[in-house]
Short mmCIF file of C-alpha atoms in Angstrom, two decimals:
data_model
loop_
_atom_site.label_atom_id
_atom_site.label_comp_id
_atom_site.label_asym_id
_atom_site.label_seq_id
_atom_site.Cartn_x
_atom_site.Cartn_y
_atom_site.Cartn_z
CA MET C 1 -31.68 -15.40 14.02
CA GLU C 2 -33.12 -11.92 13.91
CA ARG C 3 -29.63 -10.40 13.48
CA ILE C 4 -28.78 -12.75 10.62
CA ASN C 5 -31.99 -11.99 8.78
CA HIS C 6 -31.55 -8.31 9.42
CA THR C 7 -28.00 -8.27 8.10
CA SER C 8 -28.99 -10.10 4.96
CA SER C 9 -31.47 -7.31 4.17
CA VAL C 10 -28.50 -5.45 2.70
CA SER C 11 -27.13 -7.80 0.04
CA GLU C 12 -25.18 -5.15 -1.85
CA PHE C 13 -23.78 -1.65 -1.56
CA ILE C 14 -23.78 1.20 -4.05
CA LEU C 15 -20.42 2.90 -4.62
CA LEU C 16 -20.94 6.52 -5.62
CA GLY C 17 -17.44 6.66 -7.09
CA LEU C 18 -15.39 9.73 -7.92
CA SER C 19 -18.10 11.55 -9.85
CA SER C 20 -21.85 11.27 -10.31
CA GLN C 21 -21.80 13.11 -13.64
CA PRO C 22 -22.45 10.76 -16.61
CA GLU C 23 -20.10 12.72 -18.87
CA ASP C 24 -17.21 12.09 -16.47
CA GLN C 25 -17.45 8.30 -16.47
CA LYS C 26 -15.74 7.44 -19.78
CA PRO C 27 -12.83 9.92 -19.33
CA LEU C 28 -12.29 8.56 -15.81
CA PHE C 29 -12.41 5.00 -17.17
CA VAL C 30 -9.74 5.78 -19.78
CA LEU C 31 -7.57 7.61 -17.22
CA PHE C 32 -7.61 4.86 -14.61
CA LEU C 33 -7.26 2.11 -17.21
CA ILE C 34 -4.05 3.76 -18.42
CA VAL C 35 -2.83 4.21 -14.85
CA TYR C 36 -3.62 0.57 -14.06
CA LEU C 37 -1.82 -0.75 -17.15
CA VAL C 38 1.20 1.44 -16.37
CA THR C 39 1.19 0.14 -12.78
CA ILE C 40 1.10 -3.51 -13.84
CA THR C 41 3.69 -3.05 -16.59
CA GLY C 42 6.09 -0.93 -14.53
CA ASN C 43 6.08 -3.18 -11.47
CA LEU C 44 6.28 -6.34 -13.58
CA LEU C 45 9.34 -4.96 -15.37
CA ILE C 46 10.98 -4.23 -12.01
CA ILE C 47 10.34 -7.82 -10.86
CA LEU C 48 11.67 -9.34 -14.10
CA ALA C 49 14.73 -7.06 -14.18
CA ILE C 50 15.66 -8.09 -10.64
CA ARG C 51 14.89 -11.76 -11.25
CA PHE C 52 17.04 -12.16 -14.36
CA ASN C 53 19.97 -9.87 -13.51
CA PRO C 54 22.71 -11.47 -11.34
CA HIS C 55 23.97 -8.02 -10.29
CA LEU C 56 20.61 -7.27 -8.65
CA GLN C 57 20.55 -10.33 -6.39
CA THR C 58 21.00 -8.31 -3.21
CA PRO C 59 18.70 -7.84 -0.18
CA MET C 60 17.67 -4.33 -1.27
CA TYR C 61 16.40 -5.53 -4.65
CA PHE C 62 14.98 -8.69 -3.11
CA PHE C 63 12.73 -6.52 -0.95
CA LEU C 64 11.97 -4.19 -3.87
CA SER C 65 10.75 -7.10 -6.00
CA PHE C 66 8.27 -8.09 -3.29
CA LEU C 67 7.19 -4.46 -2.88
CA SER C 68 6.44 -4.37 -6.62
CA LEU C 69 4.50 -7.64 -6.40
CA THR C 70 2.48 -6.32 -3.46
CA ASP C 71 1.80 -3.08 -5.35
CA ILE C 72 0.39 -5.06 -8.30
CA CYS C 73 -1.95 -7.01 -6.01
CA PHE C 74 -2.84 -3.90 -3.97
CA THR C 75 -3.90 -1.91 -7.04
CA THR C 76 -5.73 -4.92 -8.48
CA SER C 77 -7.89 -5.10 -5.35
CA VAL C 78 -9.21 -1.60 -6.11
CA VAL C 79 -8.95 -0.49 -9.74
CA PRO C 80 -10.74 -3.27 -11.72
CA LYS C 81 -13.94 -2.72 -9.72
CA MET C 82 -13.60 1.03 -10.27
CA LEU C 83 -13.30 0.46 -14.02
CA MET C 84 -16.39 -1.75 -14.06
CA ASN C 85 -18.42 0.86 -12.18
CA PHE C 86 -17.35 3.66 -14.54
CA LEU C 87 -19.10 1.80 -17.38
CA SER C 88 -22.07 0.58 -15.35
CA GLU C 89 -25.26 2.47 -14.59
CA LYS C 90 -25.77 0.53 -11.37
CA LYS C 91 -22.52 0.94 -9.46
CA THR C 92 -22.96 -1.88 -6.98
CA ILE C 93 -20.77 -4.30 -5.06
CA SER C 94 -22.09 -7.31 -3.17
CA TYR C 95 -21.91 -7.47 0.62
CA ALA C 96 -19.39 -10.32 0.42
CA GLY C 97 -17.48 -8.51 -2.32
CA CYS C 98 -17.29 -5.39 -0.18
CA LEU C 99 -15.84 -7.29 2.79
CA THR C 100 -13.41 -9.11 0.50
CA GLN C 101 -12.19 -5.89 -1.09
CA MET C 102 -11.75 -4.30 2.33
CA TYR C 103 -9.84 -7.32 3.61
CA PHE C 104 -7.29 -7.21 0.78
CA LEU C 105 -7.14 -3.40 0.88
CA TYR C 106 -5.86 -3.47 4.47
CA ALA C 107 -3.83 -6.68 4.20
CA LEU C 108 -1.90 -5.55 1.12
CA GLY C 109 -1.67 -1.90 2.16
CA ASN C 110 -0.09 -2.85 5.48
CA SER C 111 2.18 -5.34 3.72
CA ASP C 112 3.47 -2.37 1.70
CA SER C 113 4.00 -0.49 4.96
CA CYS C 114 5.96 -3.35 6.56
CA LEU C 115 8.09 -3.87 3.45
CA LEU C 116 9.01 -0.18 3.44
CA ALA C 117 10.12 -0.55 7.08
CA VAL C 118 12.20 -3.62 6.19
CA MET C 119 13.83 -1.72 3.32
CA ALA C 120 14.69 1.12 5.70
CA PHE C 121 16.30 -1.40 8.06
CA ASP C 122 18.31 -2.76 5.13
CA ARG C 123 19.64 0.72 4.35
CA TYR C 124 20.42 1.27 8.04
CA VAL C 125 22.55 -1.88 8.20
CA ALA C 126 24.25 -1.12 4.87
CA ILE C 127 25.30 2.39 5.95
CA CYS C 128 25.68 2.13 9.73
CA ASP C 129 27.12 -1.38 10.01
CA PRO C 130 28.56 -2.25 6.57
CA PHE C 131 31.11 -4.79 7.86
CA HIS C 132 28.33 -7.03 9.22
CA TYR C 133 25.89 -6.41 6.36
CA VAL C 134 26.35 -9.81 4.69
CA THR C 135 25.75 -11.73 7.92
CA THR C 136 22.98 -9.48 9.26
CA MET C 137 21.05 -9.42 5.99
CA SER C 138 21.51 -13.10 5.14
CA HIS C 139 19.16 -14.67 2.63
CA HIS C 140 17.44 -16.68 5.37
CA ARG C 141 16.79 -13.53 7.41
CA CYS C 142 15.56 -11.64 4.35
CA VAL C 143 13.06 -14.42 3.61
CA LEU C 144 11.82 -14.30 7.22
CA LEU C 145 11.41 -10.51 7.09
CA VAL C 146 9.41 -10.73 3.86
CA ALA C 147 7.31 -13.61 5.23
CA PHE C 148 6.45 -11.59 8.34
CA SER C 149 5.73 -8.43 6.32
CA CYS C 150 3.31 -10.28 4.05
CA SER C 151 1.58 -12.43 6.70
CA PHE C 152 1.15 -10.31 9.85
CA PRO C 153 -0.99 -7.63 8.09
CA HIS C 154 -3.54 -10.33 7.23
CA LEU C 155 -4.28 -10.77 10.95
CA HIS C 156 -4.90 -7.03 11.29
CA SER C 157 -7.16 -7.05 8.24
CA LEU C 158 -9.03 -10.14 9.43
CA LEU C 159 -9.76 -8.49 12.79
CA HIS C 160 -11.43 -5.46 11.18
CA THR C 161 -13.30 -7.59 8.65
CA LEU C 162 -14.74 -9.87 11.35
CA LEU C 163 -15.75 -6.90 13.51
CA LEU C 164 -17.48 -5.33 10.53
CA ASN C 165 -19.28 -8.57 9.70
CA ARG C 166 -21.01 -8.58 13.10
CA LEU C 167 -22.77 -5.27 12.37
CA THR C 168 -26.23 -4.86 10.92
CA PHE C 169 -27.08 -2.65 7.92
CA CYS C 170 -30.72 -1.68 7.73
CA ASP C 171 -31.47 1.39 5.65
CA SER C 172 -28.97 3.14 3.40
CA ASN C 173 -26.55 1.06 1.37
CA VAL C 174 -24.92 3.97 -0.44
CA ILE C 175 -21.16 4.25 0.18
CA HIS C 176 -19.81 7.73 -0.48
CA HIS C 177 -16.57 6.40 -1.87
CA PHE C 178 -15.09 4.58 -4.87
CA LEU C 179 -14.13 1.54 -2.75
CA CYS C 180 -15.22 -0.30 0.38
CA ASP C 181 -13.23 1.50 3.04
CA LEU C 182 -13.86 1.01 6.73
CA SER C 183 -14.97 4.50 7.80
CA PRO C 184 -17.65 5.16 5.13
CA VAL C 185 -19.04 1.62 5.57
CA LEU C 186 -19.25 2.04 9.36
CA LYS C 187 -21.38 5.14 8.82
CA LEU C 188 -24.07 2.93 7.24
CA SER C 189 -24.46 0.61 10.21
CA CYS C 190 -27.63 0.84 12.25
CA SER C 191 -26.09 -1.05 15.17
CA SER C 192 -23.48 0.16 17.64
CA ILE C 193 -20.03 0.68 16.13
CA PHE C 194 -18.42 1.51 19.49
CA VAL C 195 -16.13 -1.56 19.47
CA ASN C 196 -15.16 -0.95 15.84
CA GLU C 197 -14.26 2.67 16.56
CA ILE C 198 -12.24 1.75 19.65
CA VAL C 199 -10.25 -0.82 17.67
CA GLN C 200 -9.84 1.60 14.77
CA MET C 201 -8.55 4.33 17.09
CA THR C 202 -6.17 2.06 19.05
CA GLU C 203 -5.03 -1.05 17.18
CA ALA C 204 -5.10 0.44 13.66
CA PRO C 205 -2.80 3.42 14.44
CA MET C 206 -0.37 1.04 16.14
CA VAL C 207 -0.18 -1.11 13.00
CA LEU C 208 0.27 2.00 10.85
CA VAL C 209 2.62 3.97 13.08
CA THR C 210 4.96 1.17 14.22
CA PRO C 211 6.52 0.58 10.76
CA PHE C 212 6.76 4.35 10.29
CA LEU C 213 8.61 4.72 13.62
CA CYS C 214 11.00 1.97 12.54
CA ILE C 215 11.65 3.89 9.31
CA ALA C 216 12.14 7.16 11.22
CA PHE C 217 14.54 5.52 13.70
CA SER C 218 16.53 3.94 10.85
CA TYR C 219 16.91 7.24 9.03
CA ILE C 220 17.85 9.15 12.17
CA ARG C 221 20.69 6.67 12.71
CA ILE C 222 21.61 6.88 9.01
CA LEU C 223 21.68 10.69 9.16
CA ILE C 224 23.95 10.65 12.23
CA THR C 225 26.32 8.20 10.54
CA VAL C 226 26.40 10.05 7.21
CA LEU C 227 27.12 13.41 8.87
CA LYS C 228 30.26 11.85 10.35
CA ILE C 229 31.60 11.03 6.87
CA PRO C 230 34.35 13.60 6.16
CA SER C 231 34.08 13.78 2.37
CA THR C 232 31.18 15.41 0.53
CA SER C 233 31.24 12.72 -2.15
CA GLY C 234 30.94 10.03 0.52
CA LYS C 235 27.92 11.75 2.03
CA ARG C 236 26.33 12.15 -1.39
CA LYS C 237 26.89 8.48 -2.23
CA ALA C 238 25.37 7.33 1.07
CA PHE C 239 22.31 9.56 0.69
CA SER C 240 21.83 8.53 -2.96
CA THR C 241 21.04 4.96 -1.90
CA CYS C 242 18.19 6.26 0.30
CA GLY C 243 16.64 8.94 -1.92
CA SER C 244 14.22 6.68 -3.80
CA HIS C 245 13.04 4.96 -0.65
CA LEU C 246 12.48 8.24 1.19
CA THR C 247 10.42 9.58 -1.73
CA VAL C 248 8.20 6.48 -1.72
CA VAL C 249 7.81 6.60 2.08
CA THR C 250 6.77 10.27 1.98
CA LEU C 251 4.21 9.67 -0.77
CA PHE C 252 2.74 6.57 0.86
CA TYR C 253 2.63 7.59 4.52
CA GLY C 254 1.69 11.21 3.86
CA SER C 255 -1.56 10.18 2.18
CA ILE C 256 -2.33 7.17 4.40
CA PHE C 257 -1.89 9.11 7.65
CA TYR C 258 -4.15 11.86 6.33
CA VAL C 259 -6.92 9.34 5.71
CA TYR C 260 -6.70 6.98 8.68
CA LEU C 261 -5.37 8.97 11.64
CA GLN C 262 -8.72 10.64 12.19
CA PRO C 263 -12.02 9.56 13.80
CA PRO C 264 -14.39 7.66 11.43
CA SER C 265 -17.09 10.29 11.99
CA THR C 266 -14.91 13.01 10.42
CA TYR C 267 -14.33 11.09 7.18
CA THR C 268 -15.50 13.14 4.19
CA VAL C 269 -15.45 13.06 0.41
CA LYS C 270 -12.36 15.31 0.52
CA ASP C 271 -10.35 12.27 1.61
CA HIS C 272 -10.92 10.60 -1.78
CA MET C 273 -7.86 12.23 -3.35
CA ALA C 274 -5.59 11.07 -0.52
CA THR C 275 -7.02 7.55 -0.88
CA ILE C 276 -6.26 7.58 -4.62
CA VAL C 277 -2.66 8.56 -3.85
CA TYR C 278 -1.89 5.59 -1.61
CA THR C 279 -4.07 2.97 -3.36
CA VAL C 280 -3.30 3.83 -6.98
CA LEU C 281 -0.73 6.57 -7.62
CA SER C 282 1.97 5.36 -5.21
CA SER C 283 1.95 1.91 -6.83
CA THR C 284 2.13 3.57 -10.26
CA LEU C 285 4.98 5.91 -9.38
CA ASN C 286 7.14 3.46 -7.38
CA PRO C 287 8.76 1.80 -10.44
CA PHE C 288 9.61 5.21 -11.91
CA ILE C 289 10.97 6.55 -8.62
CA TYR C 290 13.24 3.55 -8.10
CA SER C 291 14.38 3.13 -11.71
CA LEU C 292 15.03 6.80 -12.50
CA ARG C 293 17.25 7.27 -9.43
CA ASN C 294 19.06 3.93 -9.55
CA LYS C 295 21.80 3.23 -12.13
CA ASP C 296 21.95 -0.52 -11.45
CA LEU C 297 18.21 -0.93 -11.87
CA LYS C 298 18.18 1.17 -15.05
CA GLN C 299 20.93 -1.03 -16.44
CA GLY C 300 18.97 -4.13 -15.47
CA LEU C 301 15.87 -2.80 -17.23
CA ARG C 302 17.89 -2.02 -20.37
CA LYS C 303 19.29 -5.56 -20.41
CA LEU C 304 15.81 -6.99 -19.94
CA MET C 305 14.39 -4.91 -22.80
CA SER C 306 17.30 -5.83 -25.08
CA LYS C 307 16.63 -9.53 -24.44
CA ARG C 308 12.96 -9.05 -25.30
CA SER C 309 13.81 -7.30 -28.56
#
């Protein structure tokens, strides 16, 4: 009973945000509102273009549509609360709200990671084993891969949320961040975080690194296969189908590894920019990266826009 009463002493947290200067709040609000609207619009257009274009009913675009949907949900778990705090003098989030935001942050972020690995596998099969592509990437198998990518990360997220919920928070409730992330919240606990740190340093890197290793393995095999193609045009065509995906992978994993593959005690305010990249900017840029480098998708978007007009 004492632990329960003690935990309830902290009913809310204060998010310091990106800046403490009052004059910065409205410009930041306008900036992130624009970014959020672009993210929603861009990813929604990708989903609609794929849904209503018969030429885009392939496994690659099937996975891309779910990546866009996950990006919309991922950004929505972070940005609306940021926007509210920019216009509020008391930048607070409830204890339950903090745990909820953290849960969806990790669940949706790792769903993105798994979907990127699945998309790399799709490119590997298409380039390295094209004669068996239709059977290997059947619709049933694609549905199973998406179902796994969107469900397994919730178990990982639930583990960290439950471990955090067992801690007590006694004194400070000020989070030096613009969202409820695990490391800055752990710093506020007045009980032992040994178990949380062990799990964060063992299980969490496995969940992050495993999809990345799958992507790396797929592209190593793709590179070996492409280098065996005698014609330059053939090599260029094979690499062109991977360029967008590689750009997204670099942007996403570069920032996420910088933030999470370090001990919680070393987490500083400098990591805010890297967090913005993988929580906000990557979701915003993904539709542009895929559409600008993909003729079929650009054609699908043009057809969609012409129907609307």
